[in-house]
CSV table of C-alpha atoms and ligand atoms in Angstrom, one decimal:
chain,number,residue,atom,x,y,z
A,1,UNK,CA,0.6,-21.3,-14.5
A,2,UNK,CA,-2.8,-19.8,-13.9
A,3,UNK,CA,-5.0,-22.0,-11.1
A,4,UNK,CA,-8.8,-21.7,-10.5
A,5,UNK,CA,-11.7,-23.5,-9.1
A,6,UNK,CA,-13.6,-24.9,-10.9
A,7,UNK,CA,-17.0,-25.2,-8.4
A,8,UNK,CA,-20.9,-27.7,-8.9
A,9,UNK,CA,-23.0,-25.5,-6.7
A,10,UNK,CA,-26.1,-27.0,-5.4
A,11,UNK,CA,-24.4,-30.1,-2.4
A,12,UNK,CA,-24.9,-27.7,1.2
A,13,UNK,CA,-21.5,-28.0,3.4
A,14,UNK,CA,-22.8,-30.5,6.1
A,15,UNK,CA,-19.0,-32.5,8.8
A,16,UNK,CA,-16.5,-30.6,9.9
A,17,UNK,CA,-13.9,-28.7,9.6
A,18,UNK,CA,-10.6,-27.8,11.2
A,19,UNK,CA,-9.6,-24.9,11.8
A,20,UNK,CA,-6.3,-23.2,11.1
A,21,UNK,CA,-3.9,-21.3,13.4
A,22,UNK,CA,-4.9,-17.1,12.9
A,23,UNK,CA,-3.1,-15.2,9.4
A,24,UNK,CA,-3.5,-12.0,11.1
A,25,UNK,CA,-2.3,-13.5,14.9
A,26,UNK,CA,0.8,-15.3,13.0
A,27,UNK,CA,1.9,-12.2,10.3
A,28,UNK,CA,3.3,-9.4,14.3
A,29,UNK,CA,4.2,-12.5,15.9
A,30,UNK,CA,6.6,-14.1,13.8
A,31,UNK,CA,7.6,-10.5,12.5
A,32,UNK,CA,8.2,-10.0,16.5
A,33,UNK,CA,9.6,-13.5,17.2
A,34,UNK,CA,13.0,-12.7,15.7
A,35,UNK,CA,13.4,-9.6,18.9
A,36,UNK,CA,14.8,-12.5,21.1
A,37,UNK,CA,18.2,-13.2,20.8
A,38,UNK,CA,16.6,-16.3,21.8
A,39,UNK,CA,14.8,-19.6,19.9
A,40,UNK,CA,11.9,-19.3,19.7
A,41,UNK,CA,8.9,-22.0,19.0
A,42,UNK,CA,5.8,-21.4,17.1
A,43,UNK,CA,2.9,-23.8,17.3
A,44,UNK,CA,-0.3,-23.7,15.1
A,45,UNK,CA,1.0,-21.4,12.3
A,46,UNK,CA,-2.0,-21.3,8.4
A,47,UNK,CA,0.5,-22.8,5.7
A,48,UNK,CA,-1.1,-19.7,3.2
A,49,UNK,CA,1.4,-18.0,0.9
A,50,UNK,CA,1.6,-14.5,3.4
A,51,UNK,CA,3.1,-16.4,5.9
A,52,UNK,CA,5.6,-17.8,3.5
A,53,UNK,CA,7.0,-14.9,2.5
A,54,UNK,CA,7.3,-12.9,5.8
A,55,UNK,CA,9.5,-16.1,7.1
A,56,UNK,CA,11.7,-15.0,3.7
A,57,UNK,CA,11.8,-11.1,4.6
A,58,UNK,CA,12.6,-12.3,8.4
A,59,UNK,CA,15.1,-14.8,7.1
A,60,UNK,CA,16.5,-11.7,4.3
A,61,UNK,CA,17.7,-10.1,7.5
A,62,UNK,CA,19.8,-12.9,9.2
A,63,UNK,CA,17.4,-14.6,11.6
A,64,UNK,CA,17.6,-18.4,11.5
A,65,UNK,CA,14.4,-19.9,10.2
A,66,UNK,CA,14.0,-24.0,10.9
A,67,UNK,CA,10.6,-25.5,9.2
A,68,UNK,CA,10.2,-28.0,11.8
A,69,UNK,CA,6.3,-29.3,10.5
A,70,UNK,CA,4.0,-27.5,8.1
A,71,UNK,CA,2.9,-26.4,11.4
A,72,UNK,CA,4.9,-25.4,13.3
A,73,UNK,CA,8.5,-23.0,13.5
A,74,UNK,CA,11.3,-22.4,14.8
A,75,UNK,CA,12.8,-19.3,14.8
A,76,UNK,CA,16.5,-16.9,15.9
A,77,UNK,CA,17.0,-13.7,16.1
A,78,UNK,CA,20.5,-13.3,17.7
A,79,UNK,CA,22.6,-12.1,13.9
A,80,UNK,CA,20.5,-10.0,12.8
A,81,UNK,CA,22.7,-8.7,9.9
A,82,UNK,CA,20.7,-6.2,8.0
A,83,UNK,CA,17.8,-4.2,8.7
A,84,UNK,CA,16.4,-3.0,4.7
A,85,UNK,CA,13.4,-6.1,4.0
A,86,UNK,CA,13.1,-5.8,0.0
A,87,UNK,CA,12.2,-7.8,-2.8
A,88,UNK,CA,9.0,-8.7,-4.9
A,89,UNK,CA,7.0,-11.5,-2.3
A,90,UNK,CA,7.5,-8.1,0.7
A,91,UNK,CA,5.8,-6.5,-1.2
A,92,UNK,CA,2.9,-7.9,-2.1
A,93,UNK,CA,1.8,-8.3,1.6
A,94,UNK,CA,0.3,-6.1,3.9
A,95,UNK,CA,1.7,-7.3,7.5
A,96,UNK,CA,5.8,-6.5,6.1
A,97,UNK,CA,5.1,-2.9,8.1
A,98,UNK,CA,5.8,-5.1,11.3
A,99,UNK,CA,9.3,-6.0,10.2
A,100,UNK,CA,9.6,-1.8,11.3
A,101,UNK,CA,8.1,-2.1,14.4
A,102,UNK,CA,10.6,-4.9,15.1
A,103,UNK,CA,13.4,-3.8,13.5
A,104,UNK,CA,13.2,-0.5,15.2
A,105,UNK,CA,11.8,-1.9,18.3
A,106,UNK,CA,15.6,-4.1,17.9
A,107,UNK,CA,18.0,-2.7,16.1
A,108,UNK,CA,17.1,0.8,15.9
A,109,UNK,CA,16.9,1.2,12.7
A,110,UNK,CA,14.5,-0.4,9.7
A,111,UNK,CA,13.7,0.4,6.1
A,112,UNK,CA,11.2,-2.3,3.8
A,113,UNK,CA,9.1,-1.8,0.9
A,114,UNK,CA,6.1,0.8,0.8
A,115,UNK,CA,3.3,-2.0,2.6
A,116,UNK,CA,1.5,-3.9,0.0
A,117,UNK,CA,-1.5,-5.6,0.7
A,118,UNK,CA,-5.3,-6.3,-0.9
A,119,UNK,CA,-6.2,-4.1,-2.7
A,120,UNK,CA,-9.5,-2.6,-1.3
A,121,UNK,CA,-9.4,1.5,0.0
A,122,UNK,CA,-6.4,3.9,1.0
A,123,UNK,CA,-4.2,1.9,4.0
A,124,UNK,CA,-2.8,5.1,5.3
A,125,UNK,CA,-0.1,3.9,7.9
A,126,UNK,CA,-0.3,7.7,10.0
A,127,UNK,CA,-1.1,5.8,12.4
A,128,UNK,CA,2.1,3.7,12.3
A,129,UNK,CA,4.8,7.0,11.6
A,130,UNK,CA,2.5,8.7,13.7
A,131,UNK,CA,3.4,5.8,16.5
A,132,UNK,CA,7.1,5.4,16.0
A,133,UNK,CA,7.8,9.2,15.7
A,134,UNK,CA,5.7,9.4,19.7
A,135,UNK,CA,8.8,7.0,21.0
A,136,UNK,CA,11.7,9.7,19.5
A,137,UNK,CA,12.4,7.2,16.0
A,138,UNK,CA,12.8,9.8,12.9
A,139,UNK,CA,10.5,8.4,9.9
A,140,UNK,CA,11.4,9.0,6.3
A,141,UNK,CA,9.8,8.4,3.1
A,142,UNK,CA,12.4,8.1,0.7
A,143,UNK,CA,10.7,6.6,-2.8
A,144,UNK,CA,8.6,3.5,-2.8
A,145,UNK,CA,10.1,2.2,0.9
A,146,UNK,CA,9.2,3.4,5.0
A,147,UNK,CA,13.2,4.2,7.2
A,148,UNK,CA,12.8,4.5,10.7
A,149,UNK,CA,15.6,5.5,13.7
A,150,UNK,CA,16.6,6.1,16.9
A,151,UNK,CA,19.2,6.9,18.5
A,152,UNK,CA,17.5,5.7,20.7
A,153,UNK,CA,12.9,4.8,22.1
A,154,UNK,CA,12.1,6.4,24.8
A,155,UNK,CA,8.1,5.0,26.2
A,156,UNK,CA,5.5,7.7,25.3
A,157,UNK,CA,1.6,8.1,24.8
A,158,UNK,CA,-0.1,7.5,22.1
A,159,UNK,CA,-3.3,8.8,21.3
A,160,UNK,CA,-4.4,7.4,17.8
A,161,UNK,CA,-6.0,9.1,16.2
A,162,UNK,CA,-8.3,6.2,13.9
A,163,UNK,CA,-8.4,2.6,15.3
A,164,UNK,CA,-6.3,1.1,13.9
A,165,UNK,CA,-5.1,-2.8,14.4
A,166,UNK,CA,-1.9,-2.3,12.2
A,167,UNK,CA,-0.9,0.9,14.3
A,168,UNK,CA,-1.5,-0.9,17.7
A,169,UNK,CA,0.8,-3.4,16.8
A,170,UNK,CA,3.2,-1.5,15.6
A,171,UNK,CA,3.2,0.3,18.1
A,172,UNK,CA,4.1,-2.3,20.9
A,173,UNK,CA,6.6,-4.3,18.4
A,174,UNK,CA,8.5,-0.5,18.4
A,175,UNK,CA,7.9,0.1,21.8
A,176,UNK,CA,9.1,-3.3,24.3
A,177,UNK,CA,11.8,-2.5,24.5
A,178,UNK,CA,12.0,1.5,24.5
A,179,UNK,CA,12.8,3.2,27.8
A,180,UNK,CA,9.9,4.3,30.4
A,181,UNK,CA,6.2,3.5,29.8
A,182,UNK,CA,4.2,3.5,26.4
A,183,UNK,CA,0.8,3.8,26.5
A,184,UNK,CA,-1.1,3.8,23.3
A,185,UNK,CA,-4.9,5.0,23.9
A,186,UNK,CA,-8.2,4.8,21.4
A,187,UNK,CA,-6.3,1.2,20.3
A,188,UNK,CA,-7.6,-2.2,18.5
A,189,UNK,CA,-9.3,-4.6,19.7
A,190,UNK,CA,-9.0,-7.0,18.4
A,191,UNK,CA,-7.7,-10.8,19.4
A,192,UNK,CA,-4.4,-10.8,17.9
A,193,UNK,CA,-3.5,-8.4,19.6
A,194,UNK,CA,-4.6,-10.0,22.3
A,195,UNK,CA,-1.7,-13.1,21.1
A,196,UNK,CA,1.4,-10.9,20.5
A,197,UNK,CA,0.9,-8.6,23.4
A,198,UNK,CA,0.5,-12.8,25.2
A,199,UNK,CA,3.0,-14.0,22.8
A,200,UNK,CA,5.5,-11.0,23.7
A,201,UNK,CA,4.8,-11.1,27.3
A,202,UNK,CA,5.4,-14.7,27.6
A,203,UNK,CA,9.4,-13.5,26.3
A,204,UNK,CA,9.6,-11.8,28.9
A,205,UNK,CA,7.8,-8.7,28.1
A,206,UNK,CA,5.6,-5.6,30.5
A,207,UNK,CA,2.0,-5.5,28.3
A,208,UNK,CA,-1.0,-5.0,29.7
A,209,UNK,CA,-3.9,-3.6,28.9
A,210,UNK,CA,-4.3,-6.2,25.3
A,211,UNK,CA,-8.8,-6.2,24.1
A,212,UNK,CA,-8.3,-2.9,25.9
A,213,UNK,CA,-8.9,0.4,24.5
A,214,UNK,CA,-5.9,1.9,26.5
A,215,UNK,CA,-2.8,-0.4,26.4
A,216,UNK,CA,1.0,-0.1,29.0
A,217,UNK,CA,3.8,-1.0,28.2
A,218,UNK,CA,7.0,-0.8,30.4
A,219,UNK,CA,9.9,-1.5,28.6
A,220,UNK,CA,12.6,-4.5,29.7
A,221,UNK,CA,15.7,-4.3,28.6
A,222,UNK,CA,16.1,-7.3,26.5
A,223,UNK,CA,14.1,-10.4,25.5
A,224,UNK,CA,13.7,-14.6,25.4
A,225,UNK,CA,13.1,-17.8,23.3
A,226,UNK,CA,9.9,-19.4,23.9
A,227,UNK,CA,7.6,-21.6,22.3
A,228,UNK,CA,4.1,-20.2,21.9
A,229,UNK,CA,1.1,-22.0,20.0
A,230,UNK,CA,-1.2,-19.1,17.3
A,231,UNK,CA,-4.2,-18.7,18.1
A,232,UNK,CA,-6.9,-19.8,15.8
A,233,UNK,CA,-8.4,-17.6,12.7
A,234,UNK,CA,-11.8,-15.6,13.8
A,235,UNK,CA,-11.9,-15.1,9.6
A,236,UNK,CA,-11.0,-18.2,8.7
A,237,UNK,CA,-14.1,-20.1,10.6
A,238,UNK,CA,-16.3,-17.7,10.4
A,239,UNK,CA,-15.8,-17.7,6.7
A,240,UNK,CA,-17.9,-21.9,7.1
A,241,UNK,CA,-19.4,-20.4,8.7
A,242,UNK,CA,-20.6,-18.5,6.6
A,243,UNK,CA,-20.6,-21.5,4.0
A,244,UNK,CA,-23.3,-23.8,6.1
A,245,UNK,CA,-25.0,-21.1,5.6
A,246,UNK,CA,-24.7,-20.0,2.3
A,247,UNK,CA,-25.3,-24.2,1.0
A,248,UNK,CA,-27.7,-24.2,3.9
A,249,UNK,CA,-26.1,-26.6,4.8
A,250,UNK,CA,-24.8,-27.9,8.9
A,251,UNK,CA,-21.2,-27.4,9.6
A,252,UNK,CA,-19.3,-27.4,12.4
A,253,UNK,CA,-16.2,-25.7,13.6
A,254,UNK,CA,-13.1,-27.2,15.6
A,255,UNK,CA,-9.9,-25.7,17.5
A,256,UNK,CA,-12.0,-22.8,17.5
A,257,UNK,CA,-12.1,-19.8,20.5
A,258,UNK,CA,-15.9,-19.3,20.0
A,259,UNK,CA,-15.9,-15.9,21.9
A,260,UNK,CA,-14.2,-14.5,19.3
A,261,UNK,CA,-16.7,-15.6,17.0
A,262,UNK,CA,-19.6,-13.9,18.9
A,263,UNK,CA,-20.6,-10.9,16.1
A,264,UNK,CA,-20.7,-13.2,13.3
A,265,UNK,CA,-22.7,-15.8,15.3
A,266,UNK,CA,-25.3,-13.1,16.8
A,267,UNK,CA,-25.9,-11.9,13.5
A,268,UNK,CA,-26.2,-15.8,11.6
A,269,UNK,CA,-28.8,-16.7,14.2
A,270,UNK,CA,-31.2,-13.1,13.6
A,271,UNK,CA,-30.9,-13.9,10.0
A,272,UNK,CA,-32.3,-17.5,11.8
A,273,UNK,CA,-30.0,-19.8,11.3
A,274,UNK,CA,-29.4,-22.4,14.4
A,275,UNK,CA,-25.7,-21.5,16.0
A,276,UNK,CA,-25.2,-24.3,19.1
A,277,UNK,CA,-21.6,-23.8,20.2
A,278,UNK,CA,-18.9,-25.9,23.0
A,279,UNK,CA,-15.8,-25.6,24.7
A,280,UNK,CA,-14.3,-25.1,20.9
A,281,UNK,CA,-16.2,-25.6,18.7
A,282,UNK,CA,-19.4,-23.9,17.1
A,283,UNK,CA,-22.1,-25.1,14.3
A,284,UNK,CA,-24.4,-23.6,12.4
A,285,UNK,CA,-27.2,-25.2,10.5
A,286,UNK,CA,-29.8,-24.0,8.6
A,287,UNK,CA,-32.4,-25.1,7.0
A,288,UNK,CA,-35.0,-22.6,8.0
A,289,UNK,CA,-35.2,-19.5,5.1
A,290,UNK,CA,-33.3,-16.7,5.6
A,291,UNK,CA,-34.4,-13.8,6.9
A,292,UNK,CA,-32.8,-10.4,6.5
A,293,UNK,CA,-31.2,-8.5,8.8
A,294,UNK,CA,-29.1,-4.7,8.3
A,295,UNK,CA,-25.2,-4.7,8.8
A,296,UNK,CA,-22.5,-2.5,9.0
A,297,UNK,CA,-18.5,-3.1,10.1
A,298,UNK,CA,-16.4,-2.2,12.9
A,299,UNK,CA,-13.2,-2.5,14.6
A,300,UNK,CA,-13.6,-5.5,17.5
A,301,UNK,CA,-15.9,-6.5,19.3
A,302,UNK,CA,-18.4,-4.8,16.0
A,303,UNK,CA,-19.3,-7.2,12.7
A,304,UNK,CA,-15.2,-8.0,11.4
A,305,UNK,CA,-14.7,-6.2,7.6
A,306,UNK,CA,-13.7,-9.5,6.9
A,307,UNK,CA,-16.6,-10.6,7.1
A,308,UNK,CA,-18.1,-7.7,5.1
A,309,UNK,CA,-18.5,-9.4,1.5
A,310,UNK,CA,-19.3,-13.2,3.4
A,311,UNK,CA,-22.5,-11.5,4.9
A,312,UNK,CA,-23.7,-9.6,1.6
A,313,UNK,CA,-23.2,-12.7,0.5
A,314,UNK,CA,-26.1,-14.8,1.9
A,315,UNK,CA,-27.8,-11.0,2.7
A,316,UNK,CA,-28.1,-12.1,-2.1
A,317,UNK,CA,-30.2,-15.3,-1.0
A,318,UNK,CA,-32.3,-13.8,2.2
A,319,UNK,CA,-35.7,-12.4,2.0
A,320,UNK,CA,-36.7,-9.0,1.4
A,321,UNK,CA,-33.7,-5.8,1.5
A,322,UNK,CA,-31.1,-5.3,3.8
A,323,UNK,CA,-27.9,-2.9,4.0
A,324,UNK,CA,-24.0,-3.2,4.8
A,325,UNK,CA,-22.3,-0.7,5.9
A,326,UNK,CA,-18.7,-0.5,5.1
A,327,UNK,CA,-17.5,1.8,7.3
A,328,UNK,CA,-13.2,0.8,7.3
A,329,UNK,CA,-12.0,0.4,4.4
A,330,UNK,CA,-13.6,2.2,0.9
A,331,UNK,CA,-13.3,0.2,-1.6
A,332,UNK,CA,-14.0,-2.9,-0.5
A,333,UNK,CA,-17.1,-3.8,-3.2
A,334,UNK,CA,-15.7,-3.9,-6.4
A,335,UNK,CA,-16.9,-8.2,-5.2
A,336,UNK,CA,-20.5,-7.3,-5.7
A,337,UNK,CA,-20.1,-6.4,-9.5
A,338,UNK,CA,-19.0,-10.2,-9.8
A,339,UNK,CA,-22.1,-11.5,-7.5
A,340,UNK,CA,-24.0,-9.8,-10.0
A,341,UNK,CA,-23.1,-11.7,-12.7
A,342,UNK,CA,-24.7,-15.0,-10.9
A,343,UNK,CA,-27.6,-13.4,-10.2
A,344,UNK,CA,-27.5,-11.1,-7.1
A,345,UNK,CA,-29.9,-8.2,-7.0
A,346,UNK,CA,-27.1,-4.7,-5.3
A,347,UNK,CA,-26.9,-1.8,-5.8
A,348,UNK,CA,-23.5,0.2,-3.7
A,349,UNK,CA,-25.1,4.1,-3.4
A,350,UNK,CA,-21.3,5.0,-1.2
A,351,UNK,CA,-20.3,2.5,2.0
A,352,UNK,CA,-23.3,1.7,1.2
A,353,UNK,CA,-24.9,-1.8,0.0
A,354,UNK,CA,-28.8,-2.8,-0.9
A,355,UNK,CA,-29.5,-6.3,-1.4
A,356,UNK,CA,-32.6,-7.1,-2.2
A,357,UNK,CA,-33.2,-10.9,-1.5
A,358,UNK,CA,-33.7,-13.1,-5.4
A,359,UNK,CA,-34.3,-16.8,-4.9
A,360,UNK,CA,-30.9,-18.8,-5.3
A,361,UNK,CA,-27.4,-18.2,-7.8
A,362,UNK,CA,-26.5,-19.3,-11.1
A,363,UNK,CA,-23.2,-19.9,-12.1
A,364,UNK,CA,-20.5,-17.5,-14.0
A,365,UNK,CA,-16.6,-16.6,-14.9
A,366,UNK,CA,-15.4,-14.6,-12.1
A,367,UNK,CA,-12.9,-13.2,-10.0
A,368,UNK,CA,-11.5,-12.3,-7.2
A,369,UNK,CA,-10.6,-9.4,-6.3
A,370,UNK,CA,-9.1,-9.5,-3.5
A,371,UNK,CA,-9.0,-13.0,-0.4
A,372,UNK,CA,-11.8,-12.0,2.0
A,373,UNK,CA,-13.2,-11.1,-1.3
A,374,UNK,CA,-12.0,-14.6,-3.6
A,375,UNK,CA,-13.9,-16.7,-0.6
A,376,UNK,CA,-17.2,-15.0,-0.4
A,377,UNK,CA,-16.4,-16.2,-4.2
A,378,UNK,CA,-16.1,-19.5,-3.3
A,379,UNK,CA,-18.7,-19.6,-1.0
A,380,UNK,CA,-21.3,-18.1,-3.2
A,381,UNK,CA,-20.5,-20.6,-6.4
A,382,UNK,CA,-20.7,-23.0,-4.1
A,383,UNK,CA,-24.6,-22.7,-3.5
A,384,UNK,CA,-25.6,-21.3,-7.0
A,385,UNK,CA,-26.8,-23.6,-9.8
A,386,UNK,CA,-24.4,-25.0,-12.0
A,387,UNK,CA,-20.7,-24.3,-12.1
A,388,UNK,CA,-18.7,-21.1,-11.6
A,389,UNK,CA,-15.3,-21.0,-12.2
A,390,UNK,CA,-13.3,-18.8,-10.0
A,391,UNK,CA,-9.8,-17.6,-11.2
A,392,UNK,CA,-7.0,-14.8,-9.7
A,393,UNK,CA,-7.6,-16.9,-6.5
A,394,UNK,CA,-3.9,-16.2,-5.9
A,395,UNK,CA,-5.7,-14.0,-3.0
A,396,UNK,CA,-7.7,-16.7,-1.6
A,397,UNK,CA,-4.8,-18.7,-0.8
A,398,UNK,CA,-3.3,-15.3,1.4
A,399,UNK,CA,-5.4,-16.9,3.7
A,400,UNK,CA,-7.0,-19.8,3.4
A,401,UNK,CA,-5.5,-23.7,4.2
A,402,UNK,CA,-6.5,-25.9,2.2
A,403,UNK,CA,-9.2,-23.7,0.8
A,404,UNK,CA,-10.5,-25.9,-1.3
A,405,UNK,CA,-9.2,-29.9,0.6
A,406,UNK,CA,-11.1,-28.0,3.4
A,407,UNK,CA,-14.3,-27.7,1.5
A,408,UNK,CA,-14.7,-30.9,-0.4
A,409,UNK,CA,-14.1,-32.3,3.3
A,410,UNK,CA,-17.7,-31.2,3.9
A,411,UNK,CA,-19.3,-32.7,0.8
A,412,UNK,CA,-18.4,-29.4,-1.8
A,413,UNK,CA,-17.5,-30.1,-4.8
A,414,UNK,CA,-14.7,-27.8,-5.9
A,415,UNK,CA,-11.8,-28.2,-7.8
A,416,UNK,CA,-8.2,-26.4,-7.8
A,417,UNK,CA,-7.8,-26.4,-11.9
A,418,UNK,CA,-5.3,-24.4,-14.5
A,419,UNK,CA,-6.6,-22.4,-16.5
A,420,UNK,CA,-5.8,-23.7,-20.0
A,421,UNK,CA,-6.1,-26.9,-18.9
A,422,UNK,CA,-9.8,-28.0,-21.2
A,423,UNK,CA,-8.6,-31.5,-20.7
A,424,UNK,CA,-8.9,-31.5,-16.4
A,425,UNK,CA,-11.9,-29.1,-16.2
A,426,UNK,CA,-13.9,-31.7,-18.8
A,427,UNK,CA,-12.6,-34.1,-17.1
A,428,UNK,CA,-14.0,-32.1,-13.6
A,429,UNK,CA,-17.2,-31.7,-15.4
A,430,UNK,CA,-18.1,-35.1,-16.2
A,431,UNK,CA,-17.0,-36.0,-12.2
A,432,UNK,CA,-19.4,-34.2,-10.7
A,433,UNK,CA,-22.2,-33.2,-13.6
B,1,EPU,N1,-5.8,4.4,9.0
B,1,EPU,C1,-5.3,5.3,8.9
B,1,EPU,N2,-4.0,5.6,9.5
B,1,EPU,C2,-3.4,4.7,9.5
B,1,EPU,C3,-4.0,2.7,9.2
B,1,EPU,C4,-4.9,2.5,9.2
B,1,EPU,O1,-6.1,6.2,8.3
B,1,EPU,O2,-1.9,4.7,9.6
B,1,EPU,C5,-6.9,3.3,8.6
B,1,EPU,C6,-7.5,2.5,7.6
B,1,EPU,O3,-7.4,2.3,5.7
B,1,EPU,C7,-8.5,1.6,7.8
B,1,EPU,C8,-8.3,2.0,9.5
B,1,EPU,O4,-7.7,3.0,9.5
B,1,EPU,O5,-9.7,2.5,7.0
B,1,EPU,C9,-8.4,0.5,9.7
B,1,EPU,O6,-6.8,0.2,9.3
B,1,EPU,P1,-6.8,-1.5,10.4
B,1,EPU,O7,-5.1,-0.4,10.3
B,1,EPU,O8,-7.0,-2.4,10.7
B,1,EPU,O9,-6.0,-2.5,9.3
B,1,EPU,P2,-5.5,-2.4,9.3
B,1,EPU,O10,-4.1,-2.9,9.6
B,1,EPU,O11,-4.2,-1.8,7.4
B,1,EPU,C10,-5.8,-5.4,9.1
B,1,EPU,C11,-5.9,-6.4,8.4
B,1,EPU,C12,-7.1,-6.5,7.9
B,1,EPU,C13,-8.0,-6.4,8.0
B,1,EPU,C14,-7.9,-4.8,9.3
B,1,EPU,C15,-9.2,-5.0,10.2
B,1,EPU,C16,-4.0,-8.0,8.5
B,1,EPU,C17,-2.4,-7.7,7.7
B,1,EPU,N3,-4.5,-7.2,8.1
B,1,EPU,O12,-5.7,-4.4,7.8
B,1,EPU,O13,-7.3,-8.2,7.2
B,1,EPU,O14,-9.2,-5.9,7.4
B,1,EPU,O15,-6.6,-5.2,9.6
B,1,EPU,O16,-9.6,-4.5,11.1
B,1,EPU,O17,-3.5,-8.0,9.5
B,1,EPU,C18,-7.2,-9.3,5.5
B,1,EPU,O18,-6.9,-10.4,6.0
B,1,EPU,O19,-8.1,-10.2,5.5
B,1,EPU,C19,-6.7,-8.2,5.5
B,1,EPU,C20,-8.0,-7.6,4.7
């Protein structure tokens, strides 16, 4: 069965939406959860398919995984019995590489299929490998896999050539129980790096400086159990904030950390939206015509690459000409061809999109090329005239919990329907017309 989203545009998104836990924090934390020999309880997990995949992976090496409810899981890693992770479910996700760091750190041996993930660029893992080697590990790349092993891991001084979220987290994982102190220079500073460090510190690790570009990890002999709550998802929140702007709506994103959303709020304000902040909520109201601006994606605290497709979509409906420059992933503009089918006026030159605003989008058949672009196309559909059909939505389900339900809660007209079920499609069309 292939599901698609069928969307009838034109309703502004209005109301409140609860933001789930951060996928990109939960993935490394679930890998890290196998490192203590005691039980850990993790709360506020997003219920999305990437999380299901990593849970299956840690179970496959012998971790005991008990679901307490949809967002809470209990993990015990005292009987890790294997160091190899394989299987189709894991090939699809990027975060499989965190199992390298976690297994290497705990049992000094790991073999994982070469990481997959959204096809948004080359996505090499040379910095991960350099990091492991810097701790004394050997790394081999047998056919389609990564194999890392060490007799002993020793703290090292690791300078990252590029700012990498994944490599920074992986070096933290591999060094947390190494002998001596590890220093990571030019580390990534994303909120999820801080979340991983906080989780590990709550298990007895000694990690300082997470959230800055120098992180110091003093190896400890063992980690103990803990209970930990994942931070809210910055990108999910940002997506609904942009959804408010794209549909000229009024949305309160709840259970967020407004500080993590600053680069997103700042751009929305620049474009003429009203943004109001509380302790754990942000409200976006879009009542005036939107103004042009330029944006460049950068590592945190810069504007996130994971918000780039949403940003480009919004600028396509703003007055004047805007430029969006993508500096993190080379091929993250594939969705532009889809947006053009909806009437957007965008040309791509190298790593920049030149966007001339149009009055509005019209509904079309489009395909989600990856997770974030898929979400952006849904938002475009919600603002478009007529019906939009988005397929390949399994990408979107990797990272957005109950996406269509949350959108309906805000008054958006969207239904998830089997692409071949013409009757259901017609039923929805009749209902919303
Ligand atoms: N890079 C290297 N060598 C490496 C690692 C990275 O050259 O060894 C380069 C990449 O090619 C890229 C840049 O460094 O140009 C940054 O990549 P990074 O390692 O930070 O990204 P990632 O770990 O592959 C994570 C998220 C992405 C998010 C990026 C940037 C996960 C599982 N993935 O990817 O999330 O876009 O950080 O913030 O956490 C998504 O959620 O939709 C998604 C794609």
